[in-house]
CSV table of N, CA, C and O in Angstrom, one decimal:
chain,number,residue,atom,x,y,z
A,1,UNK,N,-3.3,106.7,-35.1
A,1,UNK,CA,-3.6,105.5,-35.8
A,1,UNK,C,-2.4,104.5,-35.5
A,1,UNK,O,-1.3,104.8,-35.6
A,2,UNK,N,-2.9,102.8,-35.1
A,2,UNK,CA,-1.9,102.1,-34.9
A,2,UNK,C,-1.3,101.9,-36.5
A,2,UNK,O,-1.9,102.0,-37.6
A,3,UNK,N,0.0,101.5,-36.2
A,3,UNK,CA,0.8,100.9,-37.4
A,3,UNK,C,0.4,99.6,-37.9
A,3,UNK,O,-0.7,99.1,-37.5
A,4,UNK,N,1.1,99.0,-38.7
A,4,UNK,CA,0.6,98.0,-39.2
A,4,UNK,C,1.2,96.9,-38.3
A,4,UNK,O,0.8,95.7,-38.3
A,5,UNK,N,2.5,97.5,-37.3
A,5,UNK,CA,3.2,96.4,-36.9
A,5,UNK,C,2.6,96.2,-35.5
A,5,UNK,O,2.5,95.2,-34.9
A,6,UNK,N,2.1,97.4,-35.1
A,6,UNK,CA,1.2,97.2,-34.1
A,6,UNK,C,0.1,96.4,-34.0
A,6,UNK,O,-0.3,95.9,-33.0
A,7,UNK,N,-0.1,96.3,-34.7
A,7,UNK,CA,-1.7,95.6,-35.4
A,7,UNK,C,-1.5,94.2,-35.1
A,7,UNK,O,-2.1,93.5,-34.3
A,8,UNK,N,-0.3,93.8,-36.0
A,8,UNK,CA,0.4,92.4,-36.4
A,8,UNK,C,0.2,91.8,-34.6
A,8,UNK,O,-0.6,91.0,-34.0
A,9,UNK,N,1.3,92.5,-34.0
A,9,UNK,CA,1.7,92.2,-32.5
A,9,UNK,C,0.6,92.0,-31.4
A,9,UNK,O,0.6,91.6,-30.3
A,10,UNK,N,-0.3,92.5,-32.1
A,10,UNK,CA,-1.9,92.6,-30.9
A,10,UNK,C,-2.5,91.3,-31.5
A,10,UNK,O,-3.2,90.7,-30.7
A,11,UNK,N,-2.4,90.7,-32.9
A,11,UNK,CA,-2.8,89.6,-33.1
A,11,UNK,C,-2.2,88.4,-32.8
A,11,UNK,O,-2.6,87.3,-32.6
A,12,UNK,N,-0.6,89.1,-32.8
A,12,UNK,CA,-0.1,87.6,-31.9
A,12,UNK,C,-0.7,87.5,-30.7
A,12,UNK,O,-1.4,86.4,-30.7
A,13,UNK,N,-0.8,88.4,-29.4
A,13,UNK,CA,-1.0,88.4,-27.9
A,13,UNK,C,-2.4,87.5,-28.0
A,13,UNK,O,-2.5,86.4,-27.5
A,14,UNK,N,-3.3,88.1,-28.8
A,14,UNK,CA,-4.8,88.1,-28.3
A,14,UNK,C,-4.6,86.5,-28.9
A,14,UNK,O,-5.4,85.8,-28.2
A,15,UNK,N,-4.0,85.5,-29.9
A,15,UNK,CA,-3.6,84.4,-30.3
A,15,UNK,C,-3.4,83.7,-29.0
A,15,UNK,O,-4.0,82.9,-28.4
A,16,UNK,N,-2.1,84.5,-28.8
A,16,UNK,CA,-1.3,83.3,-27.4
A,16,UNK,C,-2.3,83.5,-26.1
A,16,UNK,O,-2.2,82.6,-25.3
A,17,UNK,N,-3.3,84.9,-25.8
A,17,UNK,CA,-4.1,84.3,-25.2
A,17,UNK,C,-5.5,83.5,-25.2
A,17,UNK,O,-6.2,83.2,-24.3
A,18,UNK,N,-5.6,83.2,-26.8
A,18,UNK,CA,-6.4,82.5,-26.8
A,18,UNK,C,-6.1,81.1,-26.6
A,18,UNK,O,-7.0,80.4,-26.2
A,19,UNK,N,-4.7,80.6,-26.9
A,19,UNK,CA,-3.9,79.7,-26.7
A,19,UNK,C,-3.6,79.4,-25.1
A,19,UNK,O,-3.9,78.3,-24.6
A,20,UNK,N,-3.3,80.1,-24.7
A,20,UNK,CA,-3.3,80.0,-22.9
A,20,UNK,C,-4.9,79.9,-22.2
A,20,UNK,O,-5.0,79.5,-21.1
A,21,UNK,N,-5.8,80.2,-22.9
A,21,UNK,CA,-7.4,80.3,-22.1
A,21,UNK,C,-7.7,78.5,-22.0
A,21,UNK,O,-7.8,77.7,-21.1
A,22,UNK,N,-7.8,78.3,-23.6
A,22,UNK,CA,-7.6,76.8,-23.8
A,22,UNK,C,-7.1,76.4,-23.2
A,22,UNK,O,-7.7,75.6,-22.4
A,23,UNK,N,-5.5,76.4,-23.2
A,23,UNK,CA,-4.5,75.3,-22.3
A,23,UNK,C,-5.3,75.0,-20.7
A,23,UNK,O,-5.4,73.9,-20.2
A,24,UNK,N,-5.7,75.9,-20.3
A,24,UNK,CA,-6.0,76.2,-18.4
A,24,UNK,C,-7.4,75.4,-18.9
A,24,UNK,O,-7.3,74.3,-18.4
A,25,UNK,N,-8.5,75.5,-19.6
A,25,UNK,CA,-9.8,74.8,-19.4
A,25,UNK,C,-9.5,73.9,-19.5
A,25,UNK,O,-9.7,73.1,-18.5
A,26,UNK,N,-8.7,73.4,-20.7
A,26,UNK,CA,-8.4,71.9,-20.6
A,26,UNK,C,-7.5,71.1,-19.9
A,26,UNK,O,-6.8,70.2,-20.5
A,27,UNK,N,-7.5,71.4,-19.0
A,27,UNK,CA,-7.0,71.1,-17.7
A,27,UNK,C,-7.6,70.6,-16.8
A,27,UNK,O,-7.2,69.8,-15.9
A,28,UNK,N,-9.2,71.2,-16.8
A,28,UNK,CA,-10.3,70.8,-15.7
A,28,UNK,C,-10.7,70.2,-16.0
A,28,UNK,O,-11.8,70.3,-15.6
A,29,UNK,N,-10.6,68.2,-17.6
A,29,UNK,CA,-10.9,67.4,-17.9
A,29,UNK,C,-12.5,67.6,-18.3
A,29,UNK,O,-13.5,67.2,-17.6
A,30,UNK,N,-12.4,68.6,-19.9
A,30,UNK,CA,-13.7,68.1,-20.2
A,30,UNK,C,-14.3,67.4,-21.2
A,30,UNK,O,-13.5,66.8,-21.9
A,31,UNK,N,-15.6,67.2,-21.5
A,31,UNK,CA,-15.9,66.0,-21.8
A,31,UNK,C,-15.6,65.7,-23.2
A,31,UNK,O,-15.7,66.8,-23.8
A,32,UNK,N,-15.2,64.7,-24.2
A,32,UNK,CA,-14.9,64.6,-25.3
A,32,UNK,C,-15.2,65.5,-26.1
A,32,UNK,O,-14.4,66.3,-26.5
A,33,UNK,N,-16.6,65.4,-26.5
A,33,UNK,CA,-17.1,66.9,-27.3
A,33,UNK,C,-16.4,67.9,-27.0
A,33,UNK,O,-15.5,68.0,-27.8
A,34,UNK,N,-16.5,68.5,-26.4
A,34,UNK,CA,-16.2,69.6,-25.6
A,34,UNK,C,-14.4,69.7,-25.9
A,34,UNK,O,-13.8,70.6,-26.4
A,35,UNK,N,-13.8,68.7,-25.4
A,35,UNK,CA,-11.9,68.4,-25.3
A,35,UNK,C,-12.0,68.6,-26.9
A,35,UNK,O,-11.7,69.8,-27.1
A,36,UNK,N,-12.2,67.9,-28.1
A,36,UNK,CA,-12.3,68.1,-29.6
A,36,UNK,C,-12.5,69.6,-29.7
A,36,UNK,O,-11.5,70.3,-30.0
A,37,UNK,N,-13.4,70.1,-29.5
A,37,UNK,CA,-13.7,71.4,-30.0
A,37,UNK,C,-13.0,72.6,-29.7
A,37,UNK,O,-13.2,73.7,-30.3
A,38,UNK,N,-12.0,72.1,-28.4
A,38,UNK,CA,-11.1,72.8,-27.9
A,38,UNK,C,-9.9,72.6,-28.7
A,38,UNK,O,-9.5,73.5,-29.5
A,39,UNK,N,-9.3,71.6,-28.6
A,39,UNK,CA,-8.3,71.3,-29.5
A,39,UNK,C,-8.5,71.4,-31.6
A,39,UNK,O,-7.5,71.4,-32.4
A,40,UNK,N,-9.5,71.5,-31.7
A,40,UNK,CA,-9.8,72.3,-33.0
A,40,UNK,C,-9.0,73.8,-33.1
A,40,UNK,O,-8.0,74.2,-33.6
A,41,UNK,N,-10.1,74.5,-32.2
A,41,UNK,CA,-9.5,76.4,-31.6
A,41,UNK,C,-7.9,76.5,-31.4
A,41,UNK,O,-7.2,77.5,-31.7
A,42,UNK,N,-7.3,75.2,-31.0
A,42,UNK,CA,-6.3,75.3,-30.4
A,42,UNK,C,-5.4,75.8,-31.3
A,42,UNK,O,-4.7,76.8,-31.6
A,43,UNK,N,-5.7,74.2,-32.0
A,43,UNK,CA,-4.9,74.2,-33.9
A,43,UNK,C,-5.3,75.8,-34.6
A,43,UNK,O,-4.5,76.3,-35.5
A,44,UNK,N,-6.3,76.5,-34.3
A,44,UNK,CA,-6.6,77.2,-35.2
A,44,UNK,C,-5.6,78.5,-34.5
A,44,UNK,O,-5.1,79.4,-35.1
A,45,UNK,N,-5.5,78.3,-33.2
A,45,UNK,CA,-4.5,79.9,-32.4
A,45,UNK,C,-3.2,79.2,-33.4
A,45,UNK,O,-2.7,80.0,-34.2
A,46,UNK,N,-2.8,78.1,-33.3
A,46,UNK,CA,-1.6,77.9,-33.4
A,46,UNK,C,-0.8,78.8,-34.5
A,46,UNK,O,0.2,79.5,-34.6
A,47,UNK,N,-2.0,78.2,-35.5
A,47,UNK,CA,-1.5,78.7,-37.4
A,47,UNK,C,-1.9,80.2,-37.3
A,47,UNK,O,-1.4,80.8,-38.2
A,48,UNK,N,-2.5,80.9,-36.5
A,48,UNK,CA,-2.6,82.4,-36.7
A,48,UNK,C,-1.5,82.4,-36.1
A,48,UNK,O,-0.6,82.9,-36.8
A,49,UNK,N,-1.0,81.9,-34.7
A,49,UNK,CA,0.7,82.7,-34.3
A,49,UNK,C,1.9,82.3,-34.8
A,49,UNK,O,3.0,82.8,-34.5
A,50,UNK,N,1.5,81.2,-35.7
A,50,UNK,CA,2.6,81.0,-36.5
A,50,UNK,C,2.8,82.1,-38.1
A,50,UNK,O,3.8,82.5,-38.7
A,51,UNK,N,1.2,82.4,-38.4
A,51,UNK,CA,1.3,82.8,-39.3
A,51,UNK,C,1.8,84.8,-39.2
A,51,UNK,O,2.2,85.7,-40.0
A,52,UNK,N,1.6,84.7,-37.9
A,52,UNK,CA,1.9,86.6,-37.8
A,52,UNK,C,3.7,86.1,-37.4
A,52,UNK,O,4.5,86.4,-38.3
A,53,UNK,N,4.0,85.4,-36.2
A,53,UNK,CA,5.7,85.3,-36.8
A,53,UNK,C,5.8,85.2,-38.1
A,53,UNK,O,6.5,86.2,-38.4
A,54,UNK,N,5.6,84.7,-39.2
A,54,UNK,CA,6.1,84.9,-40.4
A,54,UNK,C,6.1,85.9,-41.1
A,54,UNK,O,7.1,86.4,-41.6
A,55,UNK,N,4.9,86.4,-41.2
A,55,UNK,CA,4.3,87.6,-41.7
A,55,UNK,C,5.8,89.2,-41.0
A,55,UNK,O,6.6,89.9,-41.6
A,56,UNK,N,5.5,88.9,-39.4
A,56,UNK,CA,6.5,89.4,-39.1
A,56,UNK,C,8.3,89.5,-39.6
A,56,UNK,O,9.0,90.6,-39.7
A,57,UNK,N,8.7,88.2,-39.7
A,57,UNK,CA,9.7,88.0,-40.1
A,57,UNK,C,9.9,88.6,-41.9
A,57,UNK,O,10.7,89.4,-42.4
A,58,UNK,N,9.2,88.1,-42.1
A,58,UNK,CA,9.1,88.8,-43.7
A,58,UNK,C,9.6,90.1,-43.7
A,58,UNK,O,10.5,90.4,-44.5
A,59,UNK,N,8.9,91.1,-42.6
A,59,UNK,CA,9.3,92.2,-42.9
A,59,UNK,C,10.1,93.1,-41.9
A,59,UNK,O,10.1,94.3,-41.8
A,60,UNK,N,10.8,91.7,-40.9
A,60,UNK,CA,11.7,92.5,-40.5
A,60,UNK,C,11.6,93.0,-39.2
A,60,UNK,O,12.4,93.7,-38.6
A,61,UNK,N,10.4,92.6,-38.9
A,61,UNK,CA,10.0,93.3,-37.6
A,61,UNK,C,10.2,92.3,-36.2
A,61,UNK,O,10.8,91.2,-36.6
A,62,UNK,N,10.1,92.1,-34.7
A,62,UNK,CA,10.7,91.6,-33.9
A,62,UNK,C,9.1,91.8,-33.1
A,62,UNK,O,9.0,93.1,-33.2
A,63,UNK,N,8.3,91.5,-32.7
A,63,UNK,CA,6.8,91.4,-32.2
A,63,UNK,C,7.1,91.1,-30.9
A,63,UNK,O,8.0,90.2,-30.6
A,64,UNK,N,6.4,91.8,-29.8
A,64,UNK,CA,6.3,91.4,-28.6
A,64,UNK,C,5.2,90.7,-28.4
A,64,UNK,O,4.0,90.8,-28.9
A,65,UNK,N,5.8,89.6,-27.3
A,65,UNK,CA,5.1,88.7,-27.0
A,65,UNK,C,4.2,88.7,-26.0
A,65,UNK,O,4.7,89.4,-25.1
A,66,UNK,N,2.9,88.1,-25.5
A,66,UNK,CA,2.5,87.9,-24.8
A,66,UNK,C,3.4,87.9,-23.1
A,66,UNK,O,3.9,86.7,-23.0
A,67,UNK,N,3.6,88.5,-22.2
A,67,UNK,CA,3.7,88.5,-20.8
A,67,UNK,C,3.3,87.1,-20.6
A,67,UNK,O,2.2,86.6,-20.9
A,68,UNK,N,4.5,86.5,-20.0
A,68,UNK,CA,4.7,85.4,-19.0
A,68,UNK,C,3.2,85.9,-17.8
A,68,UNK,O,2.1,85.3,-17.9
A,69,UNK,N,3.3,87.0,-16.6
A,69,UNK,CA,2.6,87.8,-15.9
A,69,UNK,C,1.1,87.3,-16.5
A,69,UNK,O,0.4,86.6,-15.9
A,70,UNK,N,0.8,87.8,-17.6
A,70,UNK,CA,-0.6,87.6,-18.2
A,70,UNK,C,-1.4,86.1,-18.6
A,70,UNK,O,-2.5,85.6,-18.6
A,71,UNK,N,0.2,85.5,-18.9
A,71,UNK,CA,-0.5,84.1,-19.1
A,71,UNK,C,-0.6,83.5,-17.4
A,71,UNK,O,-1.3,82.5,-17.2
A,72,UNK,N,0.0,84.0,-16.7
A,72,UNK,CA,-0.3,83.3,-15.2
A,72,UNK,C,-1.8,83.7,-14.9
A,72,UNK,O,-2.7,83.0,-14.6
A,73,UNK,N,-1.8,85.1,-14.9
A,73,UNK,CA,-3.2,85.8,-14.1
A,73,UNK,C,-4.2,85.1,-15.1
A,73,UNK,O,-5.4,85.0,-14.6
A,74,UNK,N,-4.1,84.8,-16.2
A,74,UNK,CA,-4.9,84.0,-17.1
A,74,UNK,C,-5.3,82.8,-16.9
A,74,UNK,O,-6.5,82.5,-17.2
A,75,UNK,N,-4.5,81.7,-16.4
A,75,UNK,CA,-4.4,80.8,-15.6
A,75,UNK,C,-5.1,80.3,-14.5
A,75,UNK,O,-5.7,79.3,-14.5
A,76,UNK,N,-4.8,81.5,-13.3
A,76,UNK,CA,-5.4,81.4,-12.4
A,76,UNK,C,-7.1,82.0,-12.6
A,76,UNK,O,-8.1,81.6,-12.2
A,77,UNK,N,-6.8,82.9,-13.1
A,77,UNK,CA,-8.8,83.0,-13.1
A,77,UNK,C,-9.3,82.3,-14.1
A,77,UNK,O,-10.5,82.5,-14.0
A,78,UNK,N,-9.2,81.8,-14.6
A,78,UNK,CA,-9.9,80.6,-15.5
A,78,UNK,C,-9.8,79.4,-14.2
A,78,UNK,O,-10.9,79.1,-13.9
A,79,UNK,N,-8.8,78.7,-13.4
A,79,UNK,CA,-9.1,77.8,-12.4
A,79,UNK,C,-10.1,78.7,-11.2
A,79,UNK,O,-11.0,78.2,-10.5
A,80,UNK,N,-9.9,79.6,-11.1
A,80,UNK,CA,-10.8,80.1,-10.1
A,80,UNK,C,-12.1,80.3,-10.5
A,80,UNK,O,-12.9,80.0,-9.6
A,81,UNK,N,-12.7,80.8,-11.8
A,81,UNK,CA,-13.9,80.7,-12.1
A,81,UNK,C,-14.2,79.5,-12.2
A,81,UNK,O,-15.4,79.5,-12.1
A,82,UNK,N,-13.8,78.1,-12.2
A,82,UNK,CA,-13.7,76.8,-12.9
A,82,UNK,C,-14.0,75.9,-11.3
A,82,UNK,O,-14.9,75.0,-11.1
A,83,UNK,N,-13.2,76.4,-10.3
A,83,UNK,CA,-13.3,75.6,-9.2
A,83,UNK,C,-14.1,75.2,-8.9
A,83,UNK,O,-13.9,74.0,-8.9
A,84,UNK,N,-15.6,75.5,-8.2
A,84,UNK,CA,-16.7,75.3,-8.1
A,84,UNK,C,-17.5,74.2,-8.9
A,84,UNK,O,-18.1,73.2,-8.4
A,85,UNK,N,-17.4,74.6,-10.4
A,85,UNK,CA,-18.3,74.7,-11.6
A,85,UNK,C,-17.7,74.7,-13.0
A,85,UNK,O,-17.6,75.5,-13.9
A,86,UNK,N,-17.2,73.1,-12.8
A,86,UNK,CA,-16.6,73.2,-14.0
A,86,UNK,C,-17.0,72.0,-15.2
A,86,UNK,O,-16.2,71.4,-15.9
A,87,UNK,N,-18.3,72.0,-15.2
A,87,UNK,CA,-19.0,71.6,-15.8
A,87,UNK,C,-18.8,72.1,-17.4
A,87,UNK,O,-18.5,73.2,-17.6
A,88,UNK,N,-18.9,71.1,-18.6
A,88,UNK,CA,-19.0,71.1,-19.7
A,88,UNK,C,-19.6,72.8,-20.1
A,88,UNK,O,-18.6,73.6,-20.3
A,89,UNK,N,-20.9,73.3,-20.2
A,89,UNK,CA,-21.5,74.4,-20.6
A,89,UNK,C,-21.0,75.8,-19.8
A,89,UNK,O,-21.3,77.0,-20.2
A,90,UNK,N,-20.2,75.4,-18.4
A,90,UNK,CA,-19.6,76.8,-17.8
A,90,UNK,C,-18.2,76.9,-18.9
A,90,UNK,O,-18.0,77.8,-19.6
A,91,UNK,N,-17.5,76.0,-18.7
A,91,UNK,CA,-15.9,76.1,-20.0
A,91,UNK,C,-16.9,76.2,-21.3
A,91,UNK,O,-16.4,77.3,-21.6
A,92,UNK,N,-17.8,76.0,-22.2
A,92,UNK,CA,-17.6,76.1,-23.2
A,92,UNK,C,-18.4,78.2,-23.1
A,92,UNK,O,-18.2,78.9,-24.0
A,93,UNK,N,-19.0,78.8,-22.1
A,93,UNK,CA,-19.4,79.7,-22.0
A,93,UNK,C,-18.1,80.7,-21.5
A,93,UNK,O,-18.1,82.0,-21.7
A,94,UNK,N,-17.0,80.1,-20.7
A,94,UNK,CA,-15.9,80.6,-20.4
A,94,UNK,C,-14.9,81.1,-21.8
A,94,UNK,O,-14.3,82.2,-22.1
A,95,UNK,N,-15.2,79.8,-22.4
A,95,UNK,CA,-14.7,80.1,-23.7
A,95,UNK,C,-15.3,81.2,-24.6
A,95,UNK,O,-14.5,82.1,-25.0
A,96,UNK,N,-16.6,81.4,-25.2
A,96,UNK,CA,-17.0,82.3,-25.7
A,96,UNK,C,-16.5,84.0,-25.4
A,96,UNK,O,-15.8,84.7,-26.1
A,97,UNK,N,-17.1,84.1,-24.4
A,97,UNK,CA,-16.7,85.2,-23.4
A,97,UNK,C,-15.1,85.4,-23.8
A,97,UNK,O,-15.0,86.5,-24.3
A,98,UNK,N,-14.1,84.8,-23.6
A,98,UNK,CA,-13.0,84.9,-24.0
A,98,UNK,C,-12.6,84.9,-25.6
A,98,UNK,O,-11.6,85.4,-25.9
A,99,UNK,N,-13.3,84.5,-26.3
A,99,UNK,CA,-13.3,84.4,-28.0
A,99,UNK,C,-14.0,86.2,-28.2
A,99,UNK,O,-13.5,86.9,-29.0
A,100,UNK,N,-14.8,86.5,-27.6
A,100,UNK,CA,-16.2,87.9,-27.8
A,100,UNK,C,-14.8,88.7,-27.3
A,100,UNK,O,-14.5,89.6,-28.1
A,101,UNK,N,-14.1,88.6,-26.3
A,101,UNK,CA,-13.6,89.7,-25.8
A,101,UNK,C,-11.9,89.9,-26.7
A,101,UNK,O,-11.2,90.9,-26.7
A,102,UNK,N,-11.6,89.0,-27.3
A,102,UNK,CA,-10.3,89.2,-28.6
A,102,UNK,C,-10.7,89.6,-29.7
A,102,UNK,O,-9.9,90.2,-30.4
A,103,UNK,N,-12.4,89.3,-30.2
A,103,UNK,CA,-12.6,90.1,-31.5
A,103,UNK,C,-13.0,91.4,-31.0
A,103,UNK,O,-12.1,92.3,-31.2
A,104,UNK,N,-13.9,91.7,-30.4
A,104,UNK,CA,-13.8,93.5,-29.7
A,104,UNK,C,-12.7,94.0,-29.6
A,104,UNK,O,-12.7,95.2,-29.6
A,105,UNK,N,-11.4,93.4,-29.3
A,105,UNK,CA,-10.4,93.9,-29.0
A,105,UNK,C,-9.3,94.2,-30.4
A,105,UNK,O,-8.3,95.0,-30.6
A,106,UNK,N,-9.7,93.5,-31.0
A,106,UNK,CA,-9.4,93.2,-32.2
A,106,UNK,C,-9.7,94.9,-33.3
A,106,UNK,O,-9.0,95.8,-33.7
A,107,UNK,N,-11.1,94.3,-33.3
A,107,UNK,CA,-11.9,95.5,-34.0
A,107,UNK,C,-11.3,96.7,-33.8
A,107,UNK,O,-10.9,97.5,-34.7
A,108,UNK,N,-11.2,96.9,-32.5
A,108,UNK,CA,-11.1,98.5,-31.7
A,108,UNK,C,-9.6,98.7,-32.6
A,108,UNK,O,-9.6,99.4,-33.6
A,109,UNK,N,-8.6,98.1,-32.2
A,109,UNK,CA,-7.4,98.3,-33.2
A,109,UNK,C,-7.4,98.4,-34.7
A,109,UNK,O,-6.5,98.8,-35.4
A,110,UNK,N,-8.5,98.0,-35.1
A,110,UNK,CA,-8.6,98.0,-36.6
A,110,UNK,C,-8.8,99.6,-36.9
A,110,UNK,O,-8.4,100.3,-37.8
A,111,UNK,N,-9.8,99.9,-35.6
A,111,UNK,CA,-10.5,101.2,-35.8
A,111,UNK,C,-10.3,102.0,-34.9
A,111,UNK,O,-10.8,103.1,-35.0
């Protein structure tokens, strides 16, 4: 069974890479809709990774962070899936895909 601080620490990562997936789409200039709805998500990674540092700090704990390493390889395949085809509905389905794969990952630590 993970600990509780383990838990905490998997929700920062899966945060900051939800925060890094964003940063890289929006990069390939998409269309207002689309740029808004991102920067919504964005705000919303933010206050969860601000809220587990605190949570953390409260009790003392020191949380590892997301890999430098991970946010590159993150980076780059998001521009590489993107290169071709980076059309409004491929980033907003890039994004999903990346939202589906932090709550499964999520869950599985719960459980």
């Amino acid at each position: 069974m993970r600990s509780n601080k383990d838990i905490l620490g998997s929700i920062l990562k899966t945060a900051q890479m939800g925060q890094t997936g964003i940063r890289s789409v929006m990069k390939q200039n998409p269309g207002p809709r689309l740029e808004n709805t991102l920067r919504e998500q964005l705000s919303e990674y933010n206050a969860i990774e601000q809220e587990a540092y605190y949570i953390a700090e409260a009790r003392g704990w020191k949380l590892k962070e997301l890999s430098s390493a991970s946010k590159i390889m993150s980076d780059m395949m998001s521009r590489g899936i993107l290169m071709y085809d980076h059309n409004d509905s491929r980033m907003a389905a890039m994004m999903i895909q990346g939202n589906t794969r932090g709550m499964i990952k999520g869950l599985r630590n719960l459980h």
